Short mmCIF file of C-alpha atoms in Angstrom, two decimals:
data_model
loop_
_atom_site.label_atom_id
_atom_site.label_comp_id
_atom_site.label_asym_id
_atom_site.label_seq_id
_atom_site.Cartn_x
_atom_site.Cartn_y
_atom_site.Cartn_z
CA MET A 1 102.56 84.57 81.60
CA THR A 2 105.00 84.21 78.73
CA GLN A 3 104.10 87.83 77.58
CA ASP A 4 104.66 89.04 81.15
CA LEU A 5 108.15 87.48 81.28
CA THR A 6 109.03 88.92 77.97
CA PHE A 7 108.13 92.47 79.17
CA ILE A 8 109.94 91.89 82.44
CA THR A 9 113.04 90.69 80.61
CA LYS A 10 113.00 93.56 78.16
CA THR A 11 112.53 96.12 80.90
CA LYS A 12 115.26 94.86 83.20
CA GLN A 13 117.49 94.86 80.03
CA LEU A 14 116.71 98.39 79.57
CA ILE A 15 117.59 99.30 83.15
CA ASP A 16 120.83 97.38 82.77
CA ASN A 17 121.62 99.15 79.43
CA LEU A 18 121.15 102.50 80.93
CA LYS A 19 123.41 101.71 83.87
CA SER A 20 125.93 100.41 81.41
CA VAL A 21 125.83 103.81 79.54
CA CYS A 22 126.54 105.55 82.92
CA ALA A 23 129.39 103.32 83.62
CA ASN A 24 130.84 103.70 80.22
CA PHE A 25 130.92 107.51 80.85
CA GLY A 26 132.43 107.40 84.30
CA LEU A 27 129.08 107.71 86.26
CA GLY A 28 128.85 104.13 87.51
CA ASN A 29 128.01 104.02 91.23
CA ASP A 30 128.21 107.86 91.03
CA GLY A 31 125.77 109.79 93.11
CA ASN A 32 124.12 111.22 89.97
CA GLU A 33 123.58 107.80 88.42
CA PHE A 34 120.30 107.49 90.39
CA LYS A 35 118.91 110.59 88.99
CA ILE A 36 119.88 109.69 85.46
CA ILE A 37 118.36 106.12 85.55
CA THR A 38 115.11 107.20 87.23
CA GLN A 39 114.66 110.27 84.88
CA VAL A 40 115.52 108.55 81.73
CA PHE A 41 113.19 105.64 82.75
CA LEU A 42 110.40 108.25 83.50
CA TYR A 43 110.91 109.93 80.01
CA LYS A 44 110.74 106.59 78.29
CA PHE A 45 107.49 105.69 80.01
CA LEU A 46 105.83 109.17 79.29
CA ASN A 47 106.86 108.91 75.72
CA ASP A 48 105.41 105.43 75.22
CA LYS A 49 102.22 106.30 77.27
CA PHE A 50 101.58 109.35 75.10
CA ARG A 51 102.01 107.40 71.88
CA TYR A 52 99.62 104.60 73.17
CA GLU A 53 96.92 106.91 74.19
CA VAL A 54 97.01 109.04 71.04
CA LYS A 55 96.86 106.02 68.78
CA LYS A 56 93.72 104.89 70.71
CA GLN A 57 92.11 108.29 70.05
CA ASN A 58 93.28 108.77 66.42
CA PRO A 59 93.03 105.53 63.98
CA GLU A 60 94.86 107.48 61.28
CA LEU A 61 97.87 108.23 63.47
CA ALA A 62 97.78 104.66 64.62
CA ALA A 63 98.02 103.42 61.05
CA ALA A 64 100.60 105.88 59.86
CA ASP A 65 103.97 104.39 58.62
CA ASN A 66 105.82 107.06 60.67
CA PHE A 67 103.90 108.15 63.77
CA THR A 68 106.15 110.97 64.55
CA GLU A 69 105.99 112.56 61.10
CA ALA A 70 102.19 112.17 61.12
CA LEU A 71 101.92 113.83 64.42
CA ASN A 72 104.23 116.69 63.40
CA ALA A 73 101.97 117.09 60.37
CA LEU A 74 99.03 118.17 62.37
CA ASP A 75 98.33 121.81 62.57
CA GLU A 76 97.89 123.48 65.87
CA GLU A 77 94.00 123.28 65.79
CA GLU A 78 94.08 119.52 65.05
CA TYR A 79 96.83 118.96 67.71
CA GLN A 80 94.76 120.72 70.40
CA ILE A 81 91.64 118.83 69.47
CA LEU A 82 93.70 115.63 69.96
CA LEU A 83 94.97 116.67 73.30
CA ALA A 84 91.37 117.50 74.38
CA LEU A 85 90.40 113.86 73.79
CA LEU A 86 93.09 112.52 76.06
CA ASP A 87 92.67 111.81 79.82
CA PRO A 88 93.93 114.70 81.94
CA ASN A 89 96.58 112.29 83.56
CA VAL A 90 98.12 111.45 80.17
CA PRO A 91 101.32 113.45 79.46
CA ARG A 92 101.07 116.06 76.78
CA LEU A 93 104.01 115.81 74.25
CA HIS A 94 104.78 117.29 70.79
CA GLY A 95 106.16 115.17 68.05
CA TYR A 96 109.52 116.75 68.21
CA GLN A 97 109.70 115.76 71.93
CA LEU A 98 109.43 111.93 71.14
CA ILE A 99 112.23 109.56 71.42
CA SER A 100 111.91 108.51 67.77
CA HIS A 101 112.36 112.31 66.78
CA LEU A 102 115.49 112.58 68.86
CA PHE A 103 116.78 109.35 67.50
CA ASN A 104 116.73 110.70 64.04
CA LYS A 105 118.30 113.89 65.14
CA GLN A 106 121.20 112.52 67.06
CA SER A 107 123.75 113.25 64.27
CA GLU A 108 123.17 116.92 64.39
CA PRO A 109 125.53 119.22 66.28
CA ASP A 110 124.96 120.10 69.86
CA PHE A 111 122.73 117.05 70.37
CA ALA A 112 123.11 117.30 74.18
CA LYS A 113 121.56 120.74 74.19
CA THR A 114 118.67 119.45 72.05
CA PHE A 115 118.17 116.58 74.45
CA ASP A 116 118.36 118.73 77.63
CA ASP A 117 115.91 121.38 76.07
CA THR A 118 113.49 118.72 75.15
CA LEU A 119 113.33 117.31 78.56
CA ARG A 120 113.12 120.78 80.16
CA GLN A 121 110.11 121.74 77.93
CA ILE A 122 108.35 118.51 78.63
CA SER A 123 108.82 119.19 82.41
CA ILE A 124 107.50 122.76 82.11
CA GLU A 125 104.45 121.71 79.97
CA ASN A 126 103.51 118.86 82.22
CA ALA A 127 104.27 120.44 85.68
CA ASP A 128 100.70 120.78 86.79
CA VAL A 129 100.22 116.85 86.80
CA PHE A 130 103.62 115.41 87.09
CA SER A 131 105.43 117.65 89.49
CA VAL A 132 106.05 117.02 93.18
CA LYS A 133 105.29 119.79 95.63
CA ALA A 134 107.35 120.97 98.61
CA PHE A 135 105.70 122.23 101.82
CA SER A 136 106.22 125.75 100.66
CA GLY A 137 104.04 124.97 97.51
CA ALA A 138 106.93 125.14 95.09
CA LYS A 139 107.14 122.55 92.43
CA ASP A 140 110.06 120.36 91.43
CA SER A 141 111.28 119.81 87.83
CA LEU A 142 110.70 116.53 86.31
CA PHE A 143 114.00 116.39 84.66
CA ASP A 144 117.43 117.80 85.32
CA GLU A 145 119.94 118.77 82.50
CA LEU A 146 121.25 115.31 82.38
CA SER A 147 124.20 116.07 80.09
CA GLN A 148 125.65 118.37 82.78
CA PHE A 149 126.50 115.30 84.89
CA ILE A 150 129.18 114.58 82.34
CA SER A 151 132.11 116.91 83.48
CA ASP A 152 133.98 116.60 80.15
CA SER A 153 131.76 118.69 77.75
CA SER A 154 133.14 117.03 74.71
CA GLN A 155 131.54 113.67 75.79
CA ARG A 156 128.16 115.17 76.40
CA ASP A 157 126.68 114.65 72.89
CA ALA A 158 127.87 110.98 72.79
CA PHE A 159 126.33 110.42 76.29
CA CYS A 160 122.90 111.56 75.21
CA ARG A 161 123.11 109.77 71.97
CA ALA A 162 123.83 106.57 73.91
CA LEU A 163 120.88 107.15 76.12
CA ILE A 164 118.52 107.72 73.26
CA ASN A 165 119.78 104.68 71.40
CA LYS A 166 118.99 102.47 74.46
CA LEU A 167 115.48 103.98 74.73
CA PHE A 168 114.60 103.50 71.05
CA GLU A 169 115.36 99.81 71.10
CA PHE A 170 111.84 98.71 72.50
CA SER A 171 108.41 100.09 73.40
CA PHE A 172 106.27 99.83 76.46
CA GLU A 173 103.15 100.30 74.28
CA GLU A 174 102.27 96.69 74.11
CA MET A 175 102.38 96.42 77.85
CA PHE A 176 99.47 98.99 78.11
CA GLU A 177 97.32 96.45 76.07
CA GLU A 178 97.88 93.88 78.81
CA LYS A 179 97.31 94.36 82.54
CA TYR A 180 100.97 95.23 83.27
CA ASP A 181 100.57 94.13 86.81
CA PHE A 182 104.27 93.42 87.73
CA PHE A 183 105.54 96.85 88.46
CA ALA A 184 106.68 95.95 91.83
CA THR A 185 109.19 93.45 90.39
CA ILE A 186 110.45 96.01 87.88
CA PHE A 187 110.50 98.81 90.51
CA GLU A 188 112.63 96.69 92.96
CA TYR A 189 115.01 95.83 90.28
CA LEU A 190 115.19 99.41 89.28
CA ILE A 191 116.51 100.57 92.77
CA LYS A 192 118.15 97.46 94.06
CA ASP A 193 121.74 98.89 93.51
CA TYR A 194 120.73 101.96 95.55
CA ASN A 195 119.23 99.93 98.46
CA SER A 196 122.29 99.07 100.50
CA ASP A 197 124.12 100.64 103.50
CA SER A 198 127.20 101.22 101.28
CA GLY A 199 125.28 103.12 98.74
CA GLY A 200 123.23 105.38 100.91
CA LYS A 201 120.35 105.31 103.20
CA TYR A 202 117.75 103.63 100.87
CA ALA A 203 116.66 100.93 103.23
CA GLU A 204 113.47 103.08 103.78
CA TYR A 205 112.38 102.16 100.36
CA TYR A 206 111.90 98.45 100.97
CA THR A 207 108.89 97.27 102.94
CA PRO A 208 108.69 93.63 102.12
CA HIS A 209 105.86 93.04 99.62
CA ALA A 210 104.36 90.17 101.78
CA VAL A 211 104.13 92.59 104.67
CA ALA A 212 102.58 95.25 102.35
CA ARG A 213 99.98 92.82 101.01
CA ILE A 214 99.02 91.52 104.43
CA MET A 215 98.55 95.15 105.62
CA ALA A 216 96.38 95.97 102.51
CA ALA A 217 94.29 92.87 102.74
CA ILE A 218 93.44 93.31 106.34
CA LEU A 219 92.73 97.06 106.12
CA VAL A 220 90.40 96.59 103.10
CA PRO A 221 88.63 93.24 103.37
CA GLU A 222 85.71 94.54 101.45
CA PRO A 223 85.12 96.81 98.33
CA VAL A 224 85.22 100.58 98.91
CA LYS A 225 85.11 103.58 96.68
CA GLY A 226 86.05 107.20 96.58
CA VAL A 227 88.36 106.81 99.55
CA ARG A 228 91.52 108.94 100.51
CA CYS A 229 94.72 106.96 101.33
CA TYR A 230 97.72 108.51 103.12
CA ASP A 231 101.36 107.63 104.19
CA PRO A 232 103.20 110.17 106.34
CA SER A 233 106.56 108.54 105.68
CA ALA A 234 105.95 107.16 102.25
CA GLY A 235 109.35 106.43 100.96
CA SER A 236 108.92 105.06 97.44
CA GLY A 237 105.37 104.09 98.23
CA THR A 238 105.36 100.18 98.51
CA LEU A 239 102.65 100.25 101.08
CA LEU A 240 100.57 102.85 99.24
CA MET A 241 100.79 100.83 96.03
CA SER A 242 99.61 97.57 97.74
CA LEU A 243 96.73 99.58 99.33
CA ALA A 244 95.79 101.13 95.94
CA HIS A 245 95.90 97.68 94.20
CA GLN A 246 93.65 96.28 96.87
CA ILE A 247 91.07 99.18 96.68
CA GLY A 248 91.37 99.55 92.90
CA GLU A 249 93.39 102.49 91.50
CA GLN A 250 90.20 104.26 90.17
CA ASN A 251 88.55 104.07 93.59
CA CYS A 252 91.14 105.96 95.65
CA SER A 253 93.32 109.06 95.91
CA ILE A 254 96.86 108.82 97.16
CA TYR A 255 98.34 111.43 99.54
CA SER A 256 101.81 111.26 101.03
CA GLU A 257 104.60 113.18 102.83
CA ASP A 258 108.21 112.55 103.10
CA ILE A 259 111.39 114.52 103.85
CA SER A 260 113.50 112.73 101.20
CA GLN A 261 113.57 114.25 97.63
CA LYS A 262 114.77 110.94 96.41
CA SER A 263 111.87 109.21 98.03
CA SER A 264 109.49 111.73 96.34
CA THR A 265 111.07 111.20 92.98
CA MET A 266 110.77 107.30 93.30
CA LEU A 267 107.30 107.61 94.57
CA ARG A 268 106.21 109.75 91.61
CA LEU A 269 107.66 107.02 89.32
CA ASN A 270 105.77 104.39 91.16
CA LEU A 271 102.41 106.29 90.88
CA VAL A 272 103.13 106.71 87.08
CA LEU A 273 103.87 103.03 86.70
CA ASN A 274 100.83 101.96 88.73
CA GLY A 275 98.17 104.09 86.98
CA LEU A 276 97.91 106.57 89.83
CA THR A 277 99.17 109.67 87.91
CA HIS A 278 96.15 111.70 89.19
CA SER A 279 97.63 111.58 92.69
CA ILE A 280 101.08 112.89 91.77
CA PRO A 281 99.93 116.55 92.92
CA ASN A 282 99.22 115.06 96.30
CA ILE A 283 102.93 114.09 96.93
CA ILE A 284 104.51 116.43 99.35
CA LYS A 285 108.20 116.75 100.16
CA THR A 286 108.25 117.98 103.77
CA ASN A 287 109.21 117.14 107.39
CA THR A 288 105.90 115.46 108.31
CA ILE A 289 106.47 115.79 112.11
CA ALA A 290 107.63 119.47 112.14
CA GLN A 291 105.79 120.98 109.09
CA PRO A 292 102.87 118.65 108.26
CA TYR A 293 101.21 119.75 104.99
CA TYR A 294 98.13 117.71 105.60
CA LEU A 295 97.65 118.51 109.22
CA THR A 296 94.06 119.78 109.13
CA GLN A 297 92.96 116.92 106.69
CA LYS A 298 91.58 113.58 107.60
CA PHE A 299 92.04 110.11 105.81
CA ASP A 300 90.02 106.96 105.33
CA PHE A 301 93.06 104.63 105.22
CA ILE A 302 96.58 105.28 106.49
CA VAL A 303 99.61 103.05 106.06
CA SER A 304 103.09 103.60 107.31
CA ASN A 305 106.49 102.04 107.98
CA PRO A 306 107.95 105.03 109.88
CA PRO A 307 111.59 105.34 110.94
CA PHE A 308 112.07 103.74 114.12
CA LYS A 309 115.32 105.56 115.23
CA LEU A 310 116.14 109.12 113.93
CA ASP A 311 117.83 112.24 115.42
CA PHE A 312 115.12 114.98 115.50
CA SER A 313 116.76 116.88 118.32
CA ASP A 314 117.03 119.98 115.98
CA PHE A 315 113.32 120.55 116.15
CA ARG A 316 112.31 118.55 119.24
CA ASP A 317 111.81 121.53 121.48
CA ASP A 318 109.57 123.18 119.00
CA LEU A 319 107.21 120.22 119.27
CA GLU A 320 106.50 121.22 122.87
CA LYS A 321 104.53 124.28 121.78
CA ASP A 322 100.79 124.44 122.24
CA SER A 323 100.06 124.11 118.58
CA PHE A 324 101.47 120.51 118.57
CA LYS A 325 100.09 119.29 122.00
CA ASP A 326 96.77 118.03 120.54
CA ARG A 327 98.68 115.86 118.15
CA PHE A 328 101.28 114.52 120.54
CA PHE A 329 98.83 113.73 123.37
CA ALA A 330 101.12 110.97 124.86
CA GLY A 331 104.26 113.13 124.82
CA ILE A 332 107.44 113.65 122.88
CA PRO A 333 110.56 111.32 123.34
CA ASN A 334 113.52 112.95 125.21
CA VAL A 335 116.85 113.32 123.68
CA PRO A 336 119.07 110.49 124.92
CA LYS A 337 122.35 111.44 126.50
CA ALA A 338 124.47 109.18 124.36
CA LYS A 339 123.10 108.39 120.88
CA LYS A 340 120.73 111.02 119.53
CA GLU A 341 120.16 109.01 116.40
CA SER A 342 118.38 106.41 118.62
CA MET A 343 115.39 108.70 119.38
CA ALA A 344 112.16 106.88 118.99
CA ILE A 345 110.61 109.03 116.29
CA TYR A 346 108.16 106.29 115.35
CA LEU A 347 106.24 107.27 118.50
CA LEU A 348 105.38 110.69 116.97
CA PHE A 349 104.35 109.19 113.70
CA ILE A 350 101.87 106.88 115.50
CA GLN A 351 100.30 109.86 117.33
CA HIS A 352 100.23 111.81 114.11
CA ILE A 353 98.40 108.88 112.41
CA MET A 354 95.83 108.81 115.08
CA HIS A 355 95.33 112.57 114.70
CA SER A 356 94.89 112.12 110.96
CA LEU A 357 92.19 109.48 110.86
CA SER A 358 88.74 110.23 109.69
CA GLU A 359 85.62 109.40 111.68
CA SER A 360 85.61 105.86 110.31
CA GLY A 361 89.28 105.80 109.46
CA ARG A 362 91.47 102.74 109.44
CA ALA A 363 95.24 102.50 109.77
CA ALA A 364 98.10 99.94 109.67
CA ILE A 365 101.49 100.86 111.06
CA VAL A 366 104.75 98.91 111.31
CA VAL A 367 106.26 99.25 114.90
CA PRO A 368 109.22 97.65 116.72
CA THR A 369 107.65 94.67 118.63
CA GLY A 370 108.99 96.26 121.96
CA PHE A 371 106.31 98.83 121.48
CA ILE A 372 103.43 96.31 122.09
CA THR A 373 104.71 95.38 125.59
CA ALA A 374 106.59 98.39 127.11
CA GLN A 375 105.32 98.77 130.80
CA SER A 376 105.42 102.57 130.85
CA GLY A 377 106.17 105.82 129.03
CA ILE A 378 104.83 107.12 125.68
CA GLU A 379 104.41 103.54 124.39
CA LYS A 380 102.04 102.59 127.15
CA SER A 381 100.06 105.76 126.95
CA ILE A 382 99.41 105.32 123.26
CA ARG A 383 98.31 101.64 123.71
CA GLU A 384 96.10 102.72 126.75
CA LYS A 385 94.29 105.44 124.65
CA LEU A 386 93.82 103.10 121.71
CA ILE A 387 92.03 100.62 124.20
CA LYS A 388 90.00 103.21 125.93
CA GLN A 389 88.81 104.80 122.52
CA GLY A 390 88.04 101.38 121.16
CA TRP A 391 90.26 101.89 118.06
CA LEU A 392 92.46 98.80 118.17
CA ARG A 393 91.39 96.08 115.77
CA GLY A 394 94.37 93.98 116.33
CA VAL A 395 98.28 93.29 116.02
CA VAL A 396 100.30 90.88 113.99
CA SER A 397 103.83 90.25 115.36
CA MET A 398 105.96 89.37 112.30
CA PRO A 399 108.85 86.81 112.10
CA SER A 400 112.39 87.90 112.93
CA ASN A 401 114.33 89.35 110.00
CA ILE A 402 111.25 89.99 107.86
CA PHE A 403 113.28 93.02 106.90
CA ALA A 404 116.64 92.19 105.24
CA SER A 405 118.17 95.55 106.34
CA THR A 406 117.44 95.36 109.99
CA GLY A 407 117.30 92.83 112.73
CA THR A 408 114.65 94.61 114.70
CA ASN A 409 111.54 92.49 115.32
CA VAL A 410 108.50 94.20 114.06
CA SER A 411 104.78 94.06 114.56
CA VAL A 412 101.88 95.60 112.55
CA LEU A 413 99.41 97.72 114.48
CA PHE A 414 95.90 97.76 112.96
CA LEU A 415 93.69 100.72 113.97
CA ASP A 416 90.03 101.19 113.30
CA LYS A 417 87.79 103.94 114.72
CA MET A 418 84.79 101.60 114.14
CA ALA A 419 86.54 98.44 115.62
CA ASP A 420 84.78 95.64 117.42
CA SER A 421 86.32 96.00 120.83
CA GLU A 422 85.05 92.65 122.06
CA HIS A 423 86.90 90.71 119.35
CA ILE A 424 90.39 92.20 119.02
CA VAL A 425 92.75 89.72 117.16
CA LEU A 426 96.32 89.43 118.65
CA MET A 427 98.52 87.30 116.33
CA ASP A 428 102.06 85.74 116.81
CA ALA A 429 103.27 84.96 113.29
CA SER A 430 106.98 84.73 114.51
CA LYS A 431 107.20 80.95 113.80
CA LEU A 432 106.14 81.41 110.27
CA GLY A 433 108.26 81.86 107.02
CA GLN A 434 111.40 80.43 105.70
CA THR A 435 114.96 81.91 105.94
CA VAL A 436 116.77 82.98 102.88
CA LYS A 437 120.11 84.67 102.26
CA GLU A 438 120.16 88.09 100.57
CA GLY A 439 123.76 89.18 100.07
CA LYS A 440 125.28 89.35 103.64
CA ASN A 441 121.96 89.45 105.23
CA GLN A 442 119.41 86.78 106.15
CA ARG A 443 115.73 87.44 105.68
CA THR A 444 112.57 85.56 106.56
CA VAL A 445 110.24 85.23 103.71
CA LEU A 446 106.55 84.26 104.14
CA THR A 447 104.83 82.07 101.52
CA ARG A 448 101.64 83.11 99.82
CA GLU A 449 99.86 80.30 101.80
CA GLU A 450 101.21 81.84 105.12
CA GLU A 451 100.09 85.15 104.04
CA SER A 452 96.67 83.93 103.41
CA ARG A 453 96.61 82.10 106.75
CA ILE A 454 97.40 85.46 108.44
CA ILE A 455 94.84 87.40 106.50
CA GLU A 456 92.01 84.93 106.94
CA ALA A 457 92.47 84.30 110.62
CA PHE A 458 92.60 88.08 111.25
CA ASN A 459 89.65 89.04 109.07
CA HIS A 460 87.54 86.21 110.31
CA GLN A 461 88.50 86.90 113.99
CA GLU A 462 89.64 83.40 114.61
CA ALA A 463 91.49 81.89 117.34
CA VAL A 464 94.15 79.57 115.97
CA ASP A 465 96.36 77.34 118.09
CA ASP A 466 99.88 78.88 118.50
CA LEU A 467 98.93 81.67 116.02
CA SER A 468 96.09 83.95 117.23
CA VAL A 469 93.79 84.81 120.04
CA VAL A 470 90.70 86.83 120.15
CA VAL A 471 90.37 89.10 123.20
CA ARG A 472 88.17 91.85 124.68
CA LYS A 473 89.44 95.20 125.56
CA ALA A 474 88.78 94.57 129.20
CA GLN A 475 91.25 91.73 129.16
CA ILE A 476 93.91 93.83 127.58
CA ALA A 477 93.43 96.33 130.28
CA GLU A 478 93.96 93.81 132.89
CA LYS A 479 97.23 92.89 131.23
CA ASN A 480 98.66 96.39 131.54
CA TYR A 481 97.60 97.11 128.00
CA SER A 482 99.91 94.50 126.43
CA PHE A 483 99.29 93.83 122.81
CA SER A 484 101.39 90.56 122.84
CA ALA A 485 99.45 87.52 121.68
CA GLY A 486 101.80 85.27 123.71
CA GLN A 487 100.41 86.68 127.05
CA TYR A 488 96.96 85.61 126.23
CA PHE A 489 97.58 82.12 124.79
CA GLU A 490 96.10 79.33 127.06
CA VAL A 491 98.67 77.06 128.65
CA LYS A 492 97.89 73.57 127.57
CA ILE A 493 99.15 70.24 129.24
CA ASP A 494 99.29 67.22 127.11
CA TYR A 495 98.36 64.02 128.98
CA VAL A 496 97.79 60.43 128.11
CA ASP A 497 95.51 58.02 129.94
CA ILE A 498 97.35 55.02 131.55
CA THR A 499 96.29 51.96 133.62
CA VAL A 500 97.04 51.42 137.34
CA GLU A 501 99.55 48.79 136.49
CA GLU A 502 101.39 51.23 133.98
CA PHE A 503 101.29 53.95 136.69
CA GLN A 504 102.81 51.64 139.31
CA ALA A 505 105.44 50.51 136.81
CA LYS A 506 106.56 54.02 136.16
CA LEU A 507 106.59 54.83 139.83
CA ASN A 508 108.87 51.86 140.56
CA GLY A 509 111.12 52.96 137.75
CA PHE A 510 111.44 56.27 139.32
CA GLU A 511 112.28 54.80 142.79
CA GLU A 512 114.92 52.50 141.28
CA ARG A 513 116.65 55.45 139.54
CA LEU A 514 116.58 57.53 142.69
CA VAL A 515 118.03 54.76 144.71
CA ARG A 516 120.95 54.24 142.34
CA MET A 517 121.56 58.01 142.03
CA PHE A 518 121.72 58.37 145.85
CA ALA A 519 124.24 55.48 146.03
CA GLU A 520 126.40 56.96 143.29
CA GLY A 521 126.18 60.35 145.25
CA LYS A 522 127.14 58.68 148.41
CA ALA A 523 130.12 57.00 146.92
CA LEU A 524 131.40 60.16 145.30
CA ASP A 525 131.19 61.89 148.72
CA SER A 526 133.34 59.19 150.36
CA GLU A 527 135.90 59.62 147.46
CA ILE A 528 136.02 63.39 147.96
CA LEU A 529 136.71 63.06 151.68
CA VAL A 530 139.63 60.60 151.00
CA ASN A 531 141.14 62.97 148.49
CA LEU A 532 140.79 65.81 150.99
CA LYS A 533 142.73 63.92 153.49
CA ASN A 534 145.55 63.07 151.21
CA LEU A 535 146.22 66.78 150.34
CA LYS A 536 149.53 68.09 151.92
CA PHE A 537 151.09 71.46 152.05
CA LYS A 538 154.44 71.81 150.23
CA ALA A 539 156.76 74.82 151.20
#
């Protein structure tokens, strides 16, 4: 634990130092700061990962006094043999592309150009594994020319030197010797300054880790191997990471779609940090609803926290075409007359997910709690199909303010094409959790014990007082397909056995109070009449 804390402290310090460099060169809270921080952090990680893997394969290089010089001394044949020994998901770097090499070259002229050229070459040589694809198939670049974000060209060399000096201060290599299993903390710290309404629309990046863990543990209660996991609105991948950790990174492949370039960039970094580099080519930047890249593919596990409200009026009418009708069986939300941005796009994502499940597929979807009780419309049509098809495994209604960025009450919908329709678990966890303050917002946080309580009750199909009920699909049909646990809880009346004497005493007490109240009421009526008679009109 002490080692873990040391790594966490050093990594947070690196992030703070990089932000400090940006601030010192006029890029603090600048729109480009996000790119610089994430890309430099990625370069650092690739550098240290390459060094670590090479040292494992070549003891002579590991023992060398100067690793960079020893690597540069290899001839081309020796270098290619070394690369052949590395796992395909390990980055390929040359000695002159390492941070240590640039650190020793920083006093030379045109250092900014050397820095940019190095990152560009790394990007080109590692594009097959580390680049994110767009719907068209085009691949992005790992790194921008970071020096160009400094408008004053005379400051670019100094800016790049400052970045290299911060990267040189410590190594991630020791972390690879350990099970570096605290990336979620680091990742959250990395983007915390970009996750506010004032700094942009980054709220999508945050699904609370407690919710993500609950979804993963319920989706995968038993070991599985060789499965395909998908998120059609992945954001930075919190849900996918929890799912992969639950399954085992080596036992699954990750697939994702998201319209945001920033989300795709963050997800790539998340995959690298979590040992899922092999899935980076499966990250697709696209509009999942209008231009789904994986439309014809099916997935074993799907997780999603889709946007609840979003204006999609620009392509809404296109979705009415025959080519989309199989996917959107329940219909497409209309464009509201007042606020287009309130369009319920999540209803399209639910239908898309149902379409994307394999024959034995499972899914967990975050939905606004209003979805589970709506009496008509697309919401009810979706719920009705889930029940008739026997795909509903259960629902967990979360506490209010489980998301700090929105006050919308949410529930998690669990689908399973092999579900036990006679034992559907409906859970109301709204009374659980503790309220904490995060900046200006209040948020409800579940304890680990409460997480375990939810997971165990759900997976064991247990009815727990004031928490969960287990119902049949026929019962749900009788309740107009409501998925709300509260509508199925038994009404319990507490009573206490009393003697005849105690009962008579209570009855006499009630009579006495009633007589007294009647007398007080009669007196008050008389007083009101007297006052009315005394009222006089004055001109």
